Short mmCIF file of C-alpha atoms and ligand atoms in Angstrom, two decimals:
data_model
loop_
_atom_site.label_atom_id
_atom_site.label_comp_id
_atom_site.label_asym_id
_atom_site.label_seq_id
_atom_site.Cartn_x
_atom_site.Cartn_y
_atom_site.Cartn_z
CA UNK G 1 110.54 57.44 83.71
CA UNK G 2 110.49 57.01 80.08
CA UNK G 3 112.75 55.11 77.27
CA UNK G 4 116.70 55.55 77.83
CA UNK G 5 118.64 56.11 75.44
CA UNK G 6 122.35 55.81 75.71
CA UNK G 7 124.76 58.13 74.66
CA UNK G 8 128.25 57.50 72.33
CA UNK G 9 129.88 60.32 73.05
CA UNK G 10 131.30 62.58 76.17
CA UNK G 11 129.95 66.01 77.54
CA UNK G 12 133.10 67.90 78.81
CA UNK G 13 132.15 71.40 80.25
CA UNK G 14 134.45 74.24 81.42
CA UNK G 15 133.14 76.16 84.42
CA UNK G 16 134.67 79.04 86.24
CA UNK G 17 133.99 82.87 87.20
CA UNK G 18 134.80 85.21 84.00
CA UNK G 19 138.34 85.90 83.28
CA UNK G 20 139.91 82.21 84.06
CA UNK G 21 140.98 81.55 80.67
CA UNK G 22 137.76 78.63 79.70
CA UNK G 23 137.74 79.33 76.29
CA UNK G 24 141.30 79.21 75.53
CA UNK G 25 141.28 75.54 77.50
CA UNK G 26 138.30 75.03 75.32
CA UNK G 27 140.09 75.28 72.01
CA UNK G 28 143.94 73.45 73.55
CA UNK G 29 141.48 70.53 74.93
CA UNK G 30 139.48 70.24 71.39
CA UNK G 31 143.03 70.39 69.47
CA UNK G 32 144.40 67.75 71.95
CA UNK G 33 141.64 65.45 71.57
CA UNK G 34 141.31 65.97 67.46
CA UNK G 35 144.96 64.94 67.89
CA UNK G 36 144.28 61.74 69.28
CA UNK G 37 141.68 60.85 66.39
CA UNK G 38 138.52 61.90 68.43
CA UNK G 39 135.73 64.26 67.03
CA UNK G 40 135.12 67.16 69.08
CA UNK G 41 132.45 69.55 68.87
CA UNK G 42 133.18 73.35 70.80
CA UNK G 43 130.27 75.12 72.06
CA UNK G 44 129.52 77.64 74.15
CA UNK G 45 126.28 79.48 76.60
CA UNK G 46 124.99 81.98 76.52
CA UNK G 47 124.79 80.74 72.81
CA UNK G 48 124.56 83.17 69.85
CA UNK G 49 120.57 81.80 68.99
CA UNK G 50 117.84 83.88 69.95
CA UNK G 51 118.00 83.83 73.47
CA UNK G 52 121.64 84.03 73.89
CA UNK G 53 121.51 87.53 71.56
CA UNK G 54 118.01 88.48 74.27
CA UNK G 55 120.87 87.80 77.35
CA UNK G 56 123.91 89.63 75.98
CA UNK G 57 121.73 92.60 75.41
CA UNK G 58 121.12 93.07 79.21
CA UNK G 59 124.71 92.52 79.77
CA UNK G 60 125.08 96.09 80.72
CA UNK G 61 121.55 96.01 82.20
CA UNK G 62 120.85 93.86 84.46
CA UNK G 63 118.53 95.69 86.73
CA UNK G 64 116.08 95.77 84.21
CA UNK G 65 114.86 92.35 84.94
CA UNK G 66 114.30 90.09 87.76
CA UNK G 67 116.38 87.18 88.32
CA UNK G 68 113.51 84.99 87.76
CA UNK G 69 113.56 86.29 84.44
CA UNK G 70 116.90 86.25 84.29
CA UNK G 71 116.69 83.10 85.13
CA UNK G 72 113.69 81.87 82.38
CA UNK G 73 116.20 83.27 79.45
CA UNK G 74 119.37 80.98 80.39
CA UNK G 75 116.78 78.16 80.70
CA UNK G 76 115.12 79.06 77.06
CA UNK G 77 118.46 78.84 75.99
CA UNK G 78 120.04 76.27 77.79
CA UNK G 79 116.96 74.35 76.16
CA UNK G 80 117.35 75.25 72.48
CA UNK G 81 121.34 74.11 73.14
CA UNK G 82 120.51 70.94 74.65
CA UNK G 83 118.01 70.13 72.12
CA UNK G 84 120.00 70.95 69.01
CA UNK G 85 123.31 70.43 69.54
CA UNK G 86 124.80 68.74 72.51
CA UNK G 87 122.26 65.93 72.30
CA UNK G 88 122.90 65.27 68.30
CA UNK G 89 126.63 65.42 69.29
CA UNK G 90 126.41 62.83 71.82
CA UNK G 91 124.56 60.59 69.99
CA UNK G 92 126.88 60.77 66.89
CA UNK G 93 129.35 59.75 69.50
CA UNK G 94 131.42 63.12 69.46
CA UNK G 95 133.05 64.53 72.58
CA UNK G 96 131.49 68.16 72.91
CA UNK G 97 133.43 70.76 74.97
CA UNK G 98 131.27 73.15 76.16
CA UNK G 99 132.20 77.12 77.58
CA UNK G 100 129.79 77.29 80.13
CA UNK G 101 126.62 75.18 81.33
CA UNK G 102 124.03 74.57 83.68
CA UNK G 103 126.50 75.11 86.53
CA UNK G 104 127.23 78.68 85.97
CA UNK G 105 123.07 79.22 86.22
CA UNK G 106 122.82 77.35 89.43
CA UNK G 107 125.90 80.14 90.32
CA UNK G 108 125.40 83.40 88.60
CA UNK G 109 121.40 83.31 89.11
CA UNK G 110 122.49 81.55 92.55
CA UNK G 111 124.57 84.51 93.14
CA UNK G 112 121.59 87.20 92.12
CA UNK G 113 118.97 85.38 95.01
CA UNK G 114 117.84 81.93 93.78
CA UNK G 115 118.23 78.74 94.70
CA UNK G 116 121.24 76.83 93.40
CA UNK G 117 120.40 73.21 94.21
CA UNK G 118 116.88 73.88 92.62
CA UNK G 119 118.17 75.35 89.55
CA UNK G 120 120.72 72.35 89.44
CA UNK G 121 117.70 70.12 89.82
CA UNK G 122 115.39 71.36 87.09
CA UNK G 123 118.77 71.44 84.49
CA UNK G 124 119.18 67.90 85.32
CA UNK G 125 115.54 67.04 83.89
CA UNK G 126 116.49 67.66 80.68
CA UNK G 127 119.86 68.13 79.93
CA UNK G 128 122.44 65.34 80.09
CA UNK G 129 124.81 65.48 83.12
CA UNK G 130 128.18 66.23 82.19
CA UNK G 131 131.10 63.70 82.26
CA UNK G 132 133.27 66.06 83.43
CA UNK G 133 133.15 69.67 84.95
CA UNK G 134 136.54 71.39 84.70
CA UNK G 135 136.09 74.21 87.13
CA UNK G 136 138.56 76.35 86.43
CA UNK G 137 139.66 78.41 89.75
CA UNK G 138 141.34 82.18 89.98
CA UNK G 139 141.13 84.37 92.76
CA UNK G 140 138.69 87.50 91.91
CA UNK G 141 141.73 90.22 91.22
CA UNK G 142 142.97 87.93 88.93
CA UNK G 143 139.83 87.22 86.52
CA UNK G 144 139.42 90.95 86.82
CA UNK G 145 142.79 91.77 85.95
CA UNK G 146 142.66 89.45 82.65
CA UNK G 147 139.03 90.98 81.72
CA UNK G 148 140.13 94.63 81.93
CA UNK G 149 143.86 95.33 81.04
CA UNK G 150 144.50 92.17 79.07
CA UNK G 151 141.82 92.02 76.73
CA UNK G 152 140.96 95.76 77.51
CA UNK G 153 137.42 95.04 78.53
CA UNK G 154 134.75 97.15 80.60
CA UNK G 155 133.64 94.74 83.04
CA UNK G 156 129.56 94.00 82.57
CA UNK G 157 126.93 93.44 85.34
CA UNK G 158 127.41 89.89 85.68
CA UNK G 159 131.55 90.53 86.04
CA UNK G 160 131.52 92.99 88.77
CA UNK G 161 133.69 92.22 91.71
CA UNK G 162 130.52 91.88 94.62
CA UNK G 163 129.20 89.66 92.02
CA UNK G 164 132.15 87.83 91.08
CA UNK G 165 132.72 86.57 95.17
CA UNK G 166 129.31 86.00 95.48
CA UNK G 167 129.86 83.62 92.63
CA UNK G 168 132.83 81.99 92.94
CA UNK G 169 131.26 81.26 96.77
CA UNK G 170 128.07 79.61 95.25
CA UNK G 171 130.66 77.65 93.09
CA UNK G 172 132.57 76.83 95.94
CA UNK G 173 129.52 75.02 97.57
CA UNK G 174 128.77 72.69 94.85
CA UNK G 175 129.62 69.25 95.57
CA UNK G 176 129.38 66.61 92.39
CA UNK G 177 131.48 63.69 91.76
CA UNK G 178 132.14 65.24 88.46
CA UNK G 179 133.37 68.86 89.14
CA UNK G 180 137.33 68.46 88.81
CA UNK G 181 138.24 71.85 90.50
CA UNK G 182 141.79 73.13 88.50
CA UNK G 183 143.96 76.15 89.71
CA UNK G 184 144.02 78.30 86.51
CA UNK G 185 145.98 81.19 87.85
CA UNK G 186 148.92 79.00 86.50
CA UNK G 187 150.42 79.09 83.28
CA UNK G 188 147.87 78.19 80.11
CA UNK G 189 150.52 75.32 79.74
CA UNK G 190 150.28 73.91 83.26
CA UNK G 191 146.55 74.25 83.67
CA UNK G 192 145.92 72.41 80.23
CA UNK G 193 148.37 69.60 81.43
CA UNK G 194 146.19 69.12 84.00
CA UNK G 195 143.05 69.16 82.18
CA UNK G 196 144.73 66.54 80.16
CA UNK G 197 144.82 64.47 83.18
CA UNK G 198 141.42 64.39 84.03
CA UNK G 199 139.99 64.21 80.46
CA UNK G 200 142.29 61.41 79.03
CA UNK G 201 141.58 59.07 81.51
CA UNK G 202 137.79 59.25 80.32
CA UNK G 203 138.09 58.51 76.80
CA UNK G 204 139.48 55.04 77.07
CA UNK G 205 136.61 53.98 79.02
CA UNK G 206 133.98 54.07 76.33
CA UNK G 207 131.75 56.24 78.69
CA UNK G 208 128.14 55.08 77.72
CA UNK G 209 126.16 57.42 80.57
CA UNK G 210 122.74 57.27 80.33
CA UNK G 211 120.24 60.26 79.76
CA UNK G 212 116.82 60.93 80.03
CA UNK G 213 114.97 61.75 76.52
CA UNK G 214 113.95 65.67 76.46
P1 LIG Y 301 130.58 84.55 79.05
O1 LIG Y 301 131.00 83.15 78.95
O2 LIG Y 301 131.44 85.47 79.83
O3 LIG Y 301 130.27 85.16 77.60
P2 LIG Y 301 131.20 86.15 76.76
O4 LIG Y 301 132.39 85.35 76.40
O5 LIG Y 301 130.33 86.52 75.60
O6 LIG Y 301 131.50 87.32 77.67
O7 LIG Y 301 129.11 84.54 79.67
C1 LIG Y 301 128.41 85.72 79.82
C2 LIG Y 301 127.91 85.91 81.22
O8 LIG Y 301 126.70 85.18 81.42
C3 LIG Y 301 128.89 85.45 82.27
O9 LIG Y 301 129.26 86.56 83.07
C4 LIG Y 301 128.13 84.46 83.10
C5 LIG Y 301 126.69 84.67 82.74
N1 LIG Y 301 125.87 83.44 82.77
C6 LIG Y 301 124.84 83.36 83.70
O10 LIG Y 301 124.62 84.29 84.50
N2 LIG Y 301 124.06 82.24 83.73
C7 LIG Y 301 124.25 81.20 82.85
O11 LIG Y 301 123.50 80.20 82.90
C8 LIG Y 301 125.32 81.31 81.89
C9 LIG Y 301 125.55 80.20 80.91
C10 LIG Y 301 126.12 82.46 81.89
#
């Protein structure tokens, strides 16, 4: 293994089938924790480089490509993420909440046929393991409920119910100290007070994790 280098800040990630509210606990947490005096950077995958424009193309064509492929494209992107912005984030000591990461490739492209524990295994050579994984938790109806009457949403090939339970399932499997499983079919009130309680108790501790150089 090569030189360590340690990291300043904290990698905060919000997991969770579509429709469970992540990115509205994305911008509550970041507002909470710029309250307190902390700098937070919000981010989000599939990002909106290259590869994330590549994946939301085949959002409504997903049969055109294998989930190998598939699977090469989060990677390529995940990559490109890793490289130039959570890593510069962390070592400027910033707390970076992120919509999405490797998790949801280990169980969307876990859901379409692929290994999850693999996929979790080749993330984890070059992209820093989170601090925290808020996984936020709704019962299928209700993710599809919020995608399609209340932001008035078609659902897309990765949101379709069969998927959806496949997902949540593969989601359901994974076992890490980190993953902090929340029920978000709550209020946005009650589900960010108990973000709140796993997140706060993490910034005291002047987390110094360390991670592998890419
Ligand atoms: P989503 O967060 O829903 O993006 P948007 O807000 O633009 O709709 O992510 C898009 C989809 O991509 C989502 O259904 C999950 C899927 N996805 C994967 O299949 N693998 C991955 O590695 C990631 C990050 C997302």
């Amino acid at each position: 293994m090569g030189l360590e280098s340690r990291r300043a800040g904290l990698l905060i990630v919000f997991e969770g089938i579509d429709g469970t509210g992540k990115s509205t606990q994305v911008q509550m947490l970041a507002e909470a924790l710029r309250g307190l005096g902390r700098e937070v950077v919000t981010t989000f995958e599939p990002t909106d480089g290259p590869h994330g424009r590549r994946i939301r193309e085949l959002f409504t064509r997903r049969d055109t490509v294998s989930p190998e492929e598939e699977l090469a494209l989060f990677m390529a992107d995940r990559r490109q993420h890793v490289a130039e912005v959570i890593l510069p984030a962390l070592a400027a000591g910033q707390v970076v909440l992120s919509d999405r990461y490797y998790l949801s490739t280990a169980a969307y492209q876990g859901a379409a046929g692929l290994d999850a524990e693999r996929i979790i295994a080749e993330n984890e050579s070059f992209a820093p393991v989170p601090d925290c994984v808020l996984l936020l938790e709704v019962p299928i109806a209700v993710g599809r409920h919020r995608i399609e009457a209340l932001r008035g949403e078609v659902l897309n090939d990765f949101e379709k119910e069969e998927t959806l339970c496949r997902v949540a399932a593969v989601f359901n499997a994974i076992r890490r100290d980190y993953i902090k499983r929340i029920d978000a079919s709550r209020p946005l009130a009650a589900v960010h007070r108990s973000v709140l309680d796993q997140v706060l108790p993490l910034l005291g501790a002047g987390v110094t994790n360390e991670v592998r150089p890419c």
